[in-house]
PDB file of C-alpha atoms in Angstrom:
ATOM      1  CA  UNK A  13       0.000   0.000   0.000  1.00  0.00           C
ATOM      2  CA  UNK A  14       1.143   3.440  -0.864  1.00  0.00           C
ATOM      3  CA  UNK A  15       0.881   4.949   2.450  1.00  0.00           C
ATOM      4  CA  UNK A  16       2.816   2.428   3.637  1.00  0.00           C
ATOM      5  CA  UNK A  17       5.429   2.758   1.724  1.00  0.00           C
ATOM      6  CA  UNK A  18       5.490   6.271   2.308  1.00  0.00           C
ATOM      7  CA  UNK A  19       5.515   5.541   6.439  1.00  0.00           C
ATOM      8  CA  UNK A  20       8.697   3.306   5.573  1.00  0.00           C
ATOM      9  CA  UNK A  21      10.477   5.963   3.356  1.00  0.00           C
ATOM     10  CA  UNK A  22       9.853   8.600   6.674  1.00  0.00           C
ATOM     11  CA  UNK A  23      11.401   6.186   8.934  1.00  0.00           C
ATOM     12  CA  UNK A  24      14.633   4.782   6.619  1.00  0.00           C
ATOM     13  CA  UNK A  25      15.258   7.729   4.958  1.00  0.00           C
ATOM     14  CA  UNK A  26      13.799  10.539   6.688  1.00  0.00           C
ATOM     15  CA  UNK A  27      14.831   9.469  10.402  1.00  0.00           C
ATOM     16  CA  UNK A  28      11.134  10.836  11.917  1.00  0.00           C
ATOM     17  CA  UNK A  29       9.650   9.581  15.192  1.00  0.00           C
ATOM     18  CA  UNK A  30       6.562   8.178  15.329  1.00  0.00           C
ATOM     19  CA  UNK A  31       4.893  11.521  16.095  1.00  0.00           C
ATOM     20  CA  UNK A  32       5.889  13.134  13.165  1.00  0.00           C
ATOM     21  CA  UNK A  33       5.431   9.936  10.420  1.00  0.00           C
ATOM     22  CA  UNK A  34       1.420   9.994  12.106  1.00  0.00           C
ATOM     23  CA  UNK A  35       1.230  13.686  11.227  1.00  0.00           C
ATOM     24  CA  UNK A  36       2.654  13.503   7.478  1.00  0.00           C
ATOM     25  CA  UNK A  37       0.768   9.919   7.244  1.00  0.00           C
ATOM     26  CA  UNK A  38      -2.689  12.089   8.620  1.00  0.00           C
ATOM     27  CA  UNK A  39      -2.025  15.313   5.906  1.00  0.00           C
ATOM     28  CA  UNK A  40      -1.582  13.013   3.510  1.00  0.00           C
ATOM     29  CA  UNK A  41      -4.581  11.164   4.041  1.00  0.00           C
ATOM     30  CA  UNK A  42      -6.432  14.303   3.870  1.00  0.00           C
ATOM     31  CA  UNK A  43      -4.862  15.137   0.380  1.00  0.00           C
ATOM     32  CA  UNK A  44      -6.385  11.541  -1.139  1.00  0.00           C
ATOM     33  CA  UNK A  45      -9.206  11.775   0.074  1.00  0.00           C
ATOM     34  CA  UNK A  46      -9.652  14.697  -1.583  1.00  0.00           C
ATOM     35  CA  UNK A  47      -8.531  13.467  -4.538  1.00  0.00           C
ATOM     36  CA  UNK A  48     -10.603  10.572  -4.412  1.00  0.00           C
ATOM     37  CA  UNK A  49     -13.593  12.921  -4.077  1.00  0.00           C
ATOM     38  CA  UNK A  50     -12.815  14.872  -7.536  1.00  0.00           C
ATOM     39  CA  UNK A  51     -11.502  11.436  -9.281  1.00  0.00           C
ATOM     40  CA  UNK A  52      -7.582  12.544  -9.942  1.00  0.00           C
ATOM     41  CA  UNK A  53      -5.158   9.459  -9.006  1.00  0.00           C
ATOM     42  CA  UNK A  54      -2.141  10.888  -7.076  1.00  0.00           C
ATOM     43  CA  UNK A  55       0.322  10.170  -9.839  1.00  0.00           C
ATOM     44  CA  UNK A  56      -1.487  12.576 -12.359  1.00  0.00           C
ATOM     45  CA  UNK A  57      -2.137  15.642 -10.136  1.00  0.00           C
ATOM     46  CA  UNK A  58      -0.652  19.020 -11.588  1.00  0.00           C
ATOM     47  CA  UNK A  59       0.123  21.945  -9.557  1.00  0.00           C
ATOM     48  CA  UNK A  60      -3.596  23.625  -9.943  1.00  0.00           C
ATOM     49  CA  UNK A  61      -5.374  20.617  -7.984  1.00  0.00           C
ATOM     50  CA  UNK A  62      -2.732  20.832  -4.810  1.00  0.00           C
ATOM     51  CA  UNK A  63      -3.304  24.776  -4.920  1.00  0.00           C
ATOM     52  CA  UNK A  64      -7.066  24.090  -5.278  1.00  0.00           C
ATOM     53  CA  UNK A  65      -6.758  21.371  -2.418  1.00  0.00           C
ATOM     54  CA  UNK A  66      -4.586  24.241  -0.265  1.00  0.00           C
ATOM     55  CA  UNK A  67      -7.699  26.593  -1.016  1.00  0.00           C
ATOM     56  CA  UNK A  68     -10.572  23.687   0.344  1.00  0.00           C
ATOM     57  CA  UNK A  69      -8.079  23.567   3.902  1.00  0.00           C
ATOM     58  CA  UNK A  70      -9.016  27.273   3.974  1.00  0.00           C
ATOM     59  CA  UNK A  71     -12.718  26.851   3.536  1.00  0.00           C
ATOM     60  CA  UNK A  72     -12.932  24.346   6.323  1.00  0.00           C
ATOM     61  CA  UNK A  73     -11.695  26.971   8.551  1.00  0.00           C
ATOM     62  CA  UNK A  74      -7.945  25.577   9.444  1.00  0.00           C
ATOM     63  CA  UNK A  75      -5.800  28.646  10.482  1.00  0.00           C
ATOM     64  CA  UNK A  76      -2.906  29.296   7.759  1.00  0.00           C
ATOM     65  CA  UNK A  77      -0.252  27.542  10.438  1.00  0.00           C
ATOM     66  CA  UNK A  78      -2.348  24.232  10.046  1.00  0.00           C
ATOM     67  CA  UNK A  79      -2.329  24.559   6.772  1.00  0.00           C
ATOM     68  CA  UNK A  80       1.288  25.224   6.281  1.00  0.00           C
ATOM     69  CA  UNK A  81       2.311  22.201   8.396  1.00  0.00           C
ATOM     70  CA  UNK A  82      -0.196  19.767   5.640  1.00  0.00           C
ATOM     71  CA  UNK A  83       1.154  21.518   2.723  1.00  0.00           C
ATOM     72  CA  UNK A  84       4.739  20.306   4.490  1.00  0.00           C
ATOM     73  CA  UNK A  85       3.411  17.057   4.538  1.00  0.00           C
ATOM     74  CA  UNK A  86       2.018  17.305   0.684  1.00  0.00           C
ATOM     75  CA  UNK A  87       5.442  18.050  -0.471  1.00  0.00           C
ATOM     76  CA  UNK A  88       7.026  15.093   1.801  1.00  0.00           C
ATOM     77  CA  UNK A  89       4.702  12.979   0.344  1.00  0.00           C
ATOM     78  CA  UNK A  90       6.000  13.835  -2.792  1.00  0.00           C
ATOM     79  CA  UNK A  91       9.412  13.876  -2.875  1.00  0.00           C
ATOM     80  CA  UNK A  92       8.828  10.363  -1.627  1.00  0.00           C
ATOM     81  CA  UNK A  93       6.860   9.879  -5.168  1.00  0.00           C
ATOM     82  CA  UNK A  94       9.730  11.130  -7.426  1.00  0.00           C
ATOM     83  CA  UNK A  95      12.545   9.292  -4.986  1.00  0.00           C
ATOM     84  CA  UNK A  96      10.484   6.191  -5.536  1.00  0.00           C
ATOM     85  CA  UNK A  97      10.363   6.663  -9.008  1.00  0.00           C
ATOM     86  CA  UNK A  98       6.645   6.068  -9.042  1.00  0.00           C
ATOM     87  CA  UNK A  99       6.632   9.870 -10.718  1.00  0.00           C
ATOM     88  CA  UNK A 100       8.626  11.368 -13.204  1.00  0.00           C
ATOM     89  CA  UNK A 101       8.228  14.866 -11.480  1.00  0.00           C
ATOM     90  CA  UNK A 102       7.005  16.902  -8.539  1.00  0.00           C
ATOM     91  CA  UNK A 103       3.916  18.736  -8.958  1.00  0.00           C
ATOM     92  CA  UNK A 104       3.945  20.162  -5.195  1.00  0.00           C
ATOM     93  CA  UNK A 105       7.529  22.194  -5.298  1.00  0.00           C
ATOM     94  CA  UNK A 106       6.034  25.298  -6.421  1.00  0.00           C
ATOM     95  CA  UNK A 107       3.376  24.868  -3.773  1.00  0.00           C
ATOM     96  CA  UNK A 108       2.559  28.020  -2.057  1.00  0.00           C
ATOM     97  CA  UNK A 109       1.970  28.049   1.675  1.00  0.00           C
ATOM     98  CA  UNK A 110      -0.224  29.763   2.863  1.00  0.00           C
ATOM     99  CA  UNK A 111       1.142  32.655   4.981  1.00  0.00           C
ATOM    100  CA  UNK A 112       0.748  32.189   8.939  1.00  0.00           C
ATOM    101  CA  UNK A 113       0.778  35.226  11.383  1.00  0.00           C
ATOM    102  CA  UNK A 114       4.076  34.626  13.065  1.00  0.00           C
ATOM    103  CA  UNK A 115       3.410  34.016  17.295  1.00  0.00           C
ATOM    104  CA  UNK A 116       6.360  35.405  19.328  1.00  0.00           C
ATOM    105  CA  UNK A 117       6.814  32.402  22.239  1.00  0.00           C
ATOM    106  CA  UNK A 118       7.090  33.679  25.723  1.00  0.00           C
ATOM    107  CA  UNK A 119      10.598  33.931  27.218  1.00  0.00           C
ATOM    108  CA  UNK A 120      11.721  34.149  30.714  1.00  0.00           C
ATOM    109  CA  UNK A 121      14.045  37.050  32.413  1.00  0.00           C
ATOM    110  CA  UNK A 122      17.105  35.678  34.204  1.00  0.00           C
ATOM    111  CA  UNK A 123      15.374  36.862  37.198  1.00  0.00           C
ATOM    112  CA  UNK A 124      12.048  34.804  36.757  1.00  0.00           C
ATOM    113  CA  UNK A 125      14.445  32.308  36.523  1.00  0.00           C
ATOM    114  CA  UNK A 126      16.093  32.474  39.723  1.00  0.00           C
ATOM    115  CA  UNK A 127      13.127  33.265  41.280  1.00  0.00           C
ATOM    116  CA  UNK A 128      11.868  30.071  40.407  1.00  0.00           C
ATOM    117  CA  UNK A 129      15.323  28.183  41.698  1.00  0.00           C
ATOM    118  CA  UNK A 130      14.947  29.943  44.606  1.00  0.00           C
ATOM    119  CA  UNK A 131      11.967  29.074  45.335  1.00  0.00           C
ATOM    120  CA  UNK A 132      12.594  25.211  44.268  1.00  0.00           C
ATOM    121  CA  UNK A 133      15.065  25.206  46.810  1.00  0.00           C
ATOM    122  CA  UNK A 134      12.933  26.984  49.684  1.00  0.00           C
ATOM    123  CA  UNK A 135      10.055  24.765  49.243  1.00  0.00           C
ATOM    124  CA  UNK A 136      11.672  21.561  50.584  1.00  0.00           C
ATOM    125  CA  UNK A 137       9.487  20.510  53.453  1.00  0.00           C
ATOM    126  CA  UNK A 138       8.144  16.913  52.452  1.00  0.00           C
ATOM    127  CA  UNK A 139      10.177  17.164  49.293  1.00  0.00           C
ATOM    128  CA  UNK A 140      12.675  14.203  48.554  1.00  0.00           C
ATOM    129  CA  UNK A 141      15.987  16.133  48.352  1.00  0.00           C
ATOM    130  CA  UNK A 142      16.899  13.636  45.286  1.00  0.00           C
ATOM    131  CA  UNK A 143      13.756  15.033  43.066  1.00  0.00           C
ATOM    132  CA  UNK A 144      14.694  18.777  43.950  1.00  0.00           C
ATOM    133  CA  UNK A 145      18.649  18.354  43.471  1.00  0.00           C
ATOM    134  CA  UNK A 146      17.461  16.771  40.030  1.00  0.00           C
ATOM    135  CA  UNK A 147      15.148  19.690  39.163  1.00  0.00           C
ATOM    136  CA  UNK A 148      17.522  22.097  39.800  1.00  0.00           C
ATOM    137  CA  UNK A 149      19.598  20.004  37.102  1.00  0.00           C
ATOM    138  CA  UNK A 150      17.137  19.483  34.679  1.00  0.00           C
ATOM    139  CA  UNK A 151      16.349  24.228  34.766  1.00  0.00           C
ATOM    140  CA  UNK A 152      20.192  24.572  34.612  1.00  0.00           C
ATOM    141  CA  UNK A 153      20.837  22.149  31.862  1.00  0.00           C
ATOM    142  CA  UNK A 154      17.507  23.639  29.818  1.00  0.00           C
ATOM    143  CA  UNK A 155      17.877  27.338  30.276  1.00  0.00           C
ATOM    144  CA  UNK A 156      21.775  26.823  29.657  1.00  0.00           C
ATOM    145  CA  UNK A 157      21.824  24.969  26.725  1.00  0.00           C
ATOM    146  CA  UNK A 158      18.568  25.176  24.822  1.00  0.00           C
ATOM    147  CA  UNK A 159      17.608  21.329  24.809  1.00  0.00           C
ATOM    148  CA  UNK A 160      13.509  20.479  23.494  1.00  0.00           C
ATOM    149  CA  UNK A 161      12.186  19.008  26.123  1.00  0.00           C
ATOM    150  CA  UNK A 162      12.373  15.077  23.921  1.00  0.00           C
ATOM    151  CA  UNK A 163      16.373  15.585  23.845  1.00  0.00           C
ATOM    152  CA  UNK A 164      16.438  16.530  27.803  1.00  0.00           C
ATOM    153  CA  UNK A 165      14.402  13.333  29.439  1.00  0.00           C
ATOM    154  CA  UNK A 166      16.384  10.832  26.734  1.00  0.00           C
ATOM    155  CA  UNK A 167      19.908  12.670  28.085  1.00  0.00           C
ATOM    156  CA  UNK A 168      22.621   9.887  28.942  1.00  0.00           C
ATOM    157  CA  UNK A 169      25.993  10.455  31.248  1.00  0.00           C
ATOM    158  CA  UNK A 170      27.399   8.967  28.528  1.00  0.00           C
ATOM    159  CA  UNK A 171      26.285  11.693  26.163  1.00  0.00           C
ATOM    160  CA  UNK A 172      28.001  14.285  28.212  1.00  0.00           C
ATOM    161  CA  UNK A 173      31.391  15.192  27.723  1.00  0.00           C
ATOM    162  CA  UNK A 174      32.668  16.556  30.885  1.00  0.00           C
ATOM    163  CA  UNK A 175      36.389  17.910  30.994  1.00  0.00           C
ATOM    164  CA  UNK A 176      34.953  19.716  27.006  1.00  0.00           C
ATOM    165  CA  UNK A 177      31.841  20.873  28.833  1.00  0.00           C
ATOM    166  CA  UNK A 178      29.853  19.272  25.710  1.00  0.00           C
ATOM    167  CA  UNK A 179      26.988  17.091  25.388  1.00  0.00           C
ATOM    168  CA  UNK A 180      26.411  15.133  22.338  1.00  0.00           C
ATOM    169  CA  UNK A 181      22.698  15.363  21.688  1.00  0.00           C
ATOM    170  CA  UNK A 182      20.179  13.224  19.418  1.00  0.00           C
ATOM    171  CA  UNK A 183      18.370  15.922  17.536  1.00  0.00           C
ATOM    172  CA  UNK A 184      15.151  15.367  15.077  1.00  0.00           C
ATOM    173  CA  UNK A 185      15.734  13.236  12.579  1.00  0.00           C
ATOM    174  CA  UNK A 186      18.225  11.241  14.715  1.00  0.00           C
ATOM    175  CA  UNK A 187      20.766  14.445  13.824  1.00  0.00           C
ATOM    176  CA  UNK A 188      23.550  14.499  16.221  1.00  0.00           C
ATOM    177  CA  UNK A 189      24.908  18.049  17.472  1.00  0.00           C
ATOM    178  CA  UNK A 190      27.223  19.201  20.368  1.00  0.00           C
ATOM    179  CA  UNK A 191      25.613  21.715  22.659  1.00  0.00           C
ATOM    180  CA  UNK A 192      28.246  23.337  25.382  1.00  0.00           C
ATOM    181  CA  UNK A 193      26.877  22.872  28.908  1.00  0.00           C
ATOM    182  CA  UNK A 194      27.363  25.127  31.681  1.00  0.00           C
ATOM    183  CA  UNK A 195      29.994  24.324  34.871  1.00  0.00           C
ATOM    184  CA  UNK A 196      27.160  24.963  37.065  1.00  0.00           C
ATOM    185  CA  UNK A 197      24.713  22.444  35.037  1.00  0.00           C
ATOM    186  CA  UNK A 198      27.450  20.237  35.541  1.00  0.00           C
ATOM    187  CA  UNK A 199      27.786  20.394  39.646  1.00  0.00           C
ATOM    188  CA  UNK A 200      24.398  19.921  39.585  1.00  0.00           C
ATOM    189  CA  UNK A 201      23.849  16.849  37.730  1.00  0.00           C
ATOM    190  CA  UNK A 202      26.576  15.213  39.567  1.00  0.00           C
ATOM    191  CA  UNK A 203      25.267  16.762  43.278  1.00  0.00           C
ATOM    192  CA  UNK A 204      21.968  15.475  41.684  1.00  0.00           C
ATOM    193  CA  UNK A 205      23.951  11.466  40.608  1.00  0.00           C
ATOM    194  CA  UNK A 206      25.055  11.401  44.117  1.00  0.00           C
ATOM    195  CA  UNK A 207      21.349  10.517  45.347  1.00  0.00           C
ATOM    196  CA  UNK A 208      19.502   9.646  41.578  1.00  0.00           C
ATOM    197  CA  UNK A 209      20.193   5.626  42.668  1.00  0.00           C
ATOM    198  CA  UNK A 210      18.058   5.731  46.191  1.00  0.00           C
ATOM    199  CA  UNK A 211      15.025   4.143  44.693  1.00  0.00           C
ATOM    200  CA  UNK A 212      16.726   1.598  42.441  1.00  0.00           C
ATOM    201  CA  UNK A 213      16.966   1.961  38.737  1.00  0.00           C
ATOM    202  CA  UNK A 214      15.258  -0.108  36.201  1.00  0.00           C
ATOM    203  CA  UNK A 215      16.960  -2.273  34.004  1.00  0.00           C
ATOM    204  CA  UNK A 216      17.989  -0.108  30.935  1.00  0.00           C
ATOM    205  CA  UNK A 217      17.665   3.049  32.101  1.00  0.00           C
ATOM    206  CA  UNK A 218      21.530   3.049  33.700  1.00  0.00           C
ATOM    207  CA  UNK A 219      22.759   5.608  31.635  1.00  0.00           C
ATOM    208  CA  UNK A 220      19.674   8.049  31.462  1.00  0.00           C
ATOM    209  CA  UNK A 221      20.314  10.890  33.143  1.00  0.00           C
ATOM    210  CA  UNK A 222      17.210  12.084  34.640  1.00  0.00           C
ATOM    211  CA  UNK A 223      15.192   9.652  36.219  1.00  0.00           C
ATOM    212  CA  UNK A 224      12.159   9.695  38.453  1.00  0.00           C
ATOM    213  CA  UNK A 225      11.338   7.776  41.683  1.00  0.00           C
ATOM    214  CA  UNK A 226      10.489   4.475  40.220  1.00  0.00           C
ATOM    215  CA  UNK A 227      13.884   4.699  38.474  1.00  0.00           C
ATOM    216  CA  UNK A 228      12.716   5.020  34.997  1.00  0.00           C
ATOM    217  CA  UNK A 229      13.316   8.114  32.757  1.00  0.00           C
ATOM    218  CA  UNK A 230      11.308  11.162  32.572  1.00  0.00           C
ATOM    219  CA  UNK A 231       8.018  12.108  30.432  1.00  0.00           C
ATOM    220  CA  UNK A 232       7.438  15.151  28.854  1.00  0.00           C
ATOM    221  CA  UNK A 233       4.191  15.627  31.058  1.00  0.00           C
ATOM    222  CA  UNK A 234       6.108  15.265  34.365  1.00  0.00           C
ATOM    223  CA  UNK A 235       8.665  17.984  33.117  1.00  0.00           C
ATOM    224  CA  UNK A 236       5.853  20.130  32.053  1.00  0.00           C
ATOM    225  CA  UNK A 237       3.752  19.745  35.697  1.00  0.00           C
ATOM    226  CA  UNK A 238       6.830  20.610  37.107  1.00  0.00           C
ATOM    227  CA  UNK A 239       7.888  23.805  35.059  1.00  0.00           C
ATOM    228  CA  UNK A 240       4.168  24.990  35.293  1.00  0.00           C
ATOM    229  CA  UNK A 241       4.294  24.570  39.152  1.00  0.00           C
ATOM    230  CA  UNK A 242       7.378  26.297  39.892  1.00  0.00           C
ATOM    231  CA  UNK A 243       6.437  29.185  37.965  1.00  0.00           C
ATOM    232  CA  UNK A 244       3.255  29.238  39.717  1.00  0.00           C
ATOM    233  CA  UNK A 245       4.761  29.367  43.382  1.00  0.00           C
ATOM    234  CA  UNK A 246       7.128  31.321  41.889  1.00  0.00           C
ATOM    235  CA  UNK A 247       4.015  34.149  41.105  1.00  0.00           C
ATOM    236  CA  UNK A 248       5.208  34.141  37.032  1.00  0.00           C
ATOM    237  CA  UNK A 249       1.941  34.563  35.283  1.00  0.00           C
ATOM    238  CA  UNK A 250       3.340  33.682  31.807  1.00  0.00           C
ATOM    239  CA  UNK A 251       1.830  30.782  30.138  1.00  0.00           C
ATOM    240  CA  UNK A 252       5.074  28.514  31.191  1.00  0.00           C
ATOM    241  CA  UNK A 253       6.172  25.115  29.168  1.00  0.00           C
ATOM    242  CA  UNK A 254       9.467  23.335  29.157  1.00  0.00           C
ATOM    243  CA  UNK A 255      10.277  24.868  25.750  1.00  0.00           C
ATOM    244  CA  UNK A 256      10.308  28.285  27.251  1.00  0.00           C
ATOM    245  CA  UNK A 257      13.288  27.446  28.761  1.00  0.00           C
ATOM    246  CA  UNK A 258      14.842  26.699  24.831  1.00  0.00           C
ATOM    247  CA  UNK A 259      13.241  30.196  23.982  1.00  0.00           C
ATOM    248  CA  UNK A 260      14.713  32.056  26.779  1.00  0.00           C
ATOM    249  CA  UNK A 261      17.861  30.515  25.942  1.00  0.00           C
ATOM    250  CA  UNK A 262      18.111  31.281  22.753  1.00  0.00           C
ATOM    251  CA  UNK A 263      16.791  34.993  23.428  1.00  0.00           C
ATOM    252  CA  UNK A 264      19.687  35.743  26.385  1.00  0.00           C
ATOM    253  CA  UNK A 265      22.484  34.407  23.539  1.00  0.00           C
ATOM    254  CA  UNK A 266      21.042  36.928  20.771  1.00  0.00           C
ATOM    255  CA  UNK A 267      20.672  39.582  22.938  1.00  0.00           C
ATOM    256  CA  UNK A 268      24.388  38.953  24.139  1.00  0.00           C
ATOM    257  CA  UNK A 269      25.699  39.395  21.356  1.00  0.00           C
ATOM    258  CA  UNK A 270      25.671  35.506  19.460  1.00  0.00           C
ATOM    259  CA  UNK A 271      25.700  35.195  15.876  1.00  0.00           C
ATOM    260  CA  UNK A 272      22.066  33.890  14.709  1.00  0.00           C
ATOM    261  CA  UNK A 273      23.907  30.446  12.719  1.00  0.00           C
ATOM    262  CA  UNK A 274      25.784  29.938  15.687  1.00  0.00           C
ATOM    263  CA  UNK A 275      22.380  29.807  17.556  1.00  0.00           C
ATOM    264  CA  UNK A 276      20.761  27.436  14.450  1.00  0.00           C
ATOM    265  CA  UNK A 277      23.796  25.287  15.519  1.00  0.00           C
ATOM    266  CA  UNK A 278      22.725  24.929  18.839  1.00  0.00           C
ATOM    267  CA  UNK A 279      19.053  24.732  18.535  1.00  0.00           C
ATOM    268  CA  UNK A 280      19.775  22.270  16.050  1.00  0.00           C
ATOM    269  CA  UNK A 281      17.260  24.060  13.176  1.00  0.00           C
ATOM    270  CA  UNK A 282      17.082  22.821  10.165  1.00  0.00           C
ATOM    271  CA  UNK A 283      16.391  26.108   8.267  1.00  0.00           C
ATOM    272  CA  UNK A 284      17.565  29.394   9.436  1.00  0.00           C
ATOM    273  CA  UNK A 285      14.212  30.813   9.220  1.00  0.00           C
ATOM    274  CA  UNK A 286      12.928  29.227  11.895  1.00  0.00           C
ATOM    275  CA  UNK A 287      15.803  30.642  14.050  1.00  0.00           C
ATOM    276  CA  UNK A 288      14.723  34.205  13.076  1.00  0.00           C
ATOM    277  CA  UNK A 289      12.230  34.504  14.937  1.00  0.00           C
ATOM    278  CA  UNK A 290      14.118  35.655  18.216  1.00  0.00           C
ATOM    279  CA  UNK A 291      15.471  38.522  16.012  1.00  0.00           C
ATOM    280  CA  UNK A 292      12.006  39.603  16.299  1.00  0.00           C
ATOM    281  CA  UNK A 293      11.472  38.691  19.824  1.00  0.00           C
ATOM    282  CA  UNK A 294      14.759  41.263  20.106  1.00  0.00           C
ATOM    283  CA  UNK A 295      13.569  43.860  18.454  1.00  0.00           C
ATOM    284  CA  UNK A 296      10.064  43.996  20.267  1.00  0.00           C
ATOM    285  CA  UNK A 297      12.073  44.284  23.614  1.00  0.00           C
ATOM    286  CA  UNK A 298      13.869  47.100  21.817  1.00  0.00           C
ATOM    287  CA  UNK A 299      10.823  48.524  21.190  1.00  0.00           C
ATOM    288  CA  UNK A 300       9.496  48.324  24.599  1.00  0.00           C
ATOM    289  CA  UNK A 301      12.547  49.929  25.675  1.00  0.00           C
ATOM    290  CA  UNK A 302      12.022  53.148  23.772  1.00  0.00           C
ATOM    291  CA  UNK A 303       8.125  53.516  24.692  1.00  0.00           C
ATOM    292  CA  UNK A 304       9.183  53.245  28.636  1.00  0.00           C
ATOM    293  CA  UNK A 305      12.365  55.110  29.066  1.00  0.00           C
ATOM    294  CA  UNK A 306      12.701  57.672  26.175  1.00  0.00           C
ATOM    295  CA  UNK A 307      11.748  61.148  27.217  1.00  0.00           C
ATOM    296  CA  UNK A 308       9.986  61.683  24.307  1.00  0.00           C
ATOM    297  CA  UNK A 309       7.465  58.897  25.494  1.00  0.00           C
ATOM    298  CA  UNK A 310       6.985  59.781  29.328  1.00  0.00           C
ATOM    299  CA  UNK A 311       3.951  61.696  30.214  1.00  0.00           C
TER     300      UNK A 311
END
């Protein structure tokens, strides 16, 4: 079956995790059954019937970021098609997509930051000092080197590169990178190793770094509950997430002075556009600078 195919050629060739092969698989679903509805066989659509398809997305009321991610998947889909040699050409590389209004994420201050170390480390009463040495690790190592939250709770010891001050992380795609990590990061993972072992450790998870009571790695949901409820004792009213910390991160380094590839590099971006964004993110502060201090702007 086609689609199957298509599922193998994301996983062999493309390196995708599962959640990303379901997405392309589901926008490309979408695209035959349209197809299917108008009677055009995949392997004889032009250009006009994927902009026409791009066009029916709009009038079912998708926002132009949901369409842009299935016109992504349209073009996967065929690139698999030509690579394949099933076609003889790509009718979706001139595919427009469809522009989407461009959301600035949420970044913390270095000071809502410590506040909400501080405040990790001041609310210890019935707290297992082994969970908050390890979540003071797990905000050092995200804030100071930028991880996604999927690269920080499948972290090994053996990834980490101590006397460089490197980590060798297992970007999207299965794309290695090396991300510097912080001395501090660093005395707190191993102040944090010292005690990680006190509830046992399940077979195969030896080398993970961050673990939680029962021994086995992290989720992404227990990372999140955690961000979301530091920041709240912490009295940050910012909608909070574990990739704030990545956005922050790669905010403080632009506004420092870093080079934007040298923060692609890090981030581990594919395209440089999506790395742009935090020049925007700069230049609003800017802005916000000007309207509260500038003389011309006080009443």
């Amino acid at each position: 079956m086609l689609i199957e195919e298509y599922k193998g050629y994301l996983t062999l060739e493309q390196g995708l995790s599962g959640n990303s092969r379901n997405a392309y698989e589901h926008d490309v679903t979408m695209l035959l059954d349209y197809l299917d509805t108008i009677g055009v066989d995949c392997r004889s659509v032009d250009l006009t019937t994927l902009s026409n398809f791009v066009m029916e997305l709009g009038k079912m009321g998708l926002s132009a970021r949901s369409q842009a991610r299935i016109v992504s998947g349209v073009r996967s889909f065929y690139r698999f098609m030509l690579y394949s040699e099933k076609m003889e050409y790509d009718p979706a590389e001139r595919l427009m997509v469809p522009k989407a209004g461009r959301h600035l994420p949420e970044v913390l201050t270095l000071d809502e930051i410590e506040s909400m170390i501080a405040t990790l480390e001041e609310n210890t009463v019935g707290s297992i000092e082994m969970i908050v040495r390890r979540n003071r690790a797990i905000i050092e190592v995200m804030y100071g080197s930028g991880l996604r939250v999927s690269e920080l709770v499948n972290l090994r010891f053996s990834d980490i590169r101590r006397n460089e001050e490197f980590m060798i992380i297992q970007g999207k795609g299965g794309k290695q990178r090396m991300v510097p990590i912080s001395e501090i990061a660093l005395t707190k993972i191993d102040e944090y190793a010292k005690l990680r072992g006190e509830f046992g450790i399940k077979r195969g998870e030896e080398d993970i770094v961050f673990l939680n009571q029962r021994g086995a790695r992290l989720t992404r949901t227990m990372i999140l509950i955690m961000v979301k409820d530091l920041a709240k004792r912490a009295g940050i009213k910012k909608t909070i997430s574990p990739h704030t910390f990545r956005h922050s991160f790669a905010t403080s380094m632009l506004e420092g002075g870093a080079n934007l590839r040298v923060i692609q590099m890090l981030l581990g971006h594919e395209s440089i556009e999506t790395t742009e964004i935090y020049t925007h993110i700069d230049n609003q502060r800017l802005r916000e600078e000007i309207l509260n201090f500038h003389p011309r702007n006080q009443k």
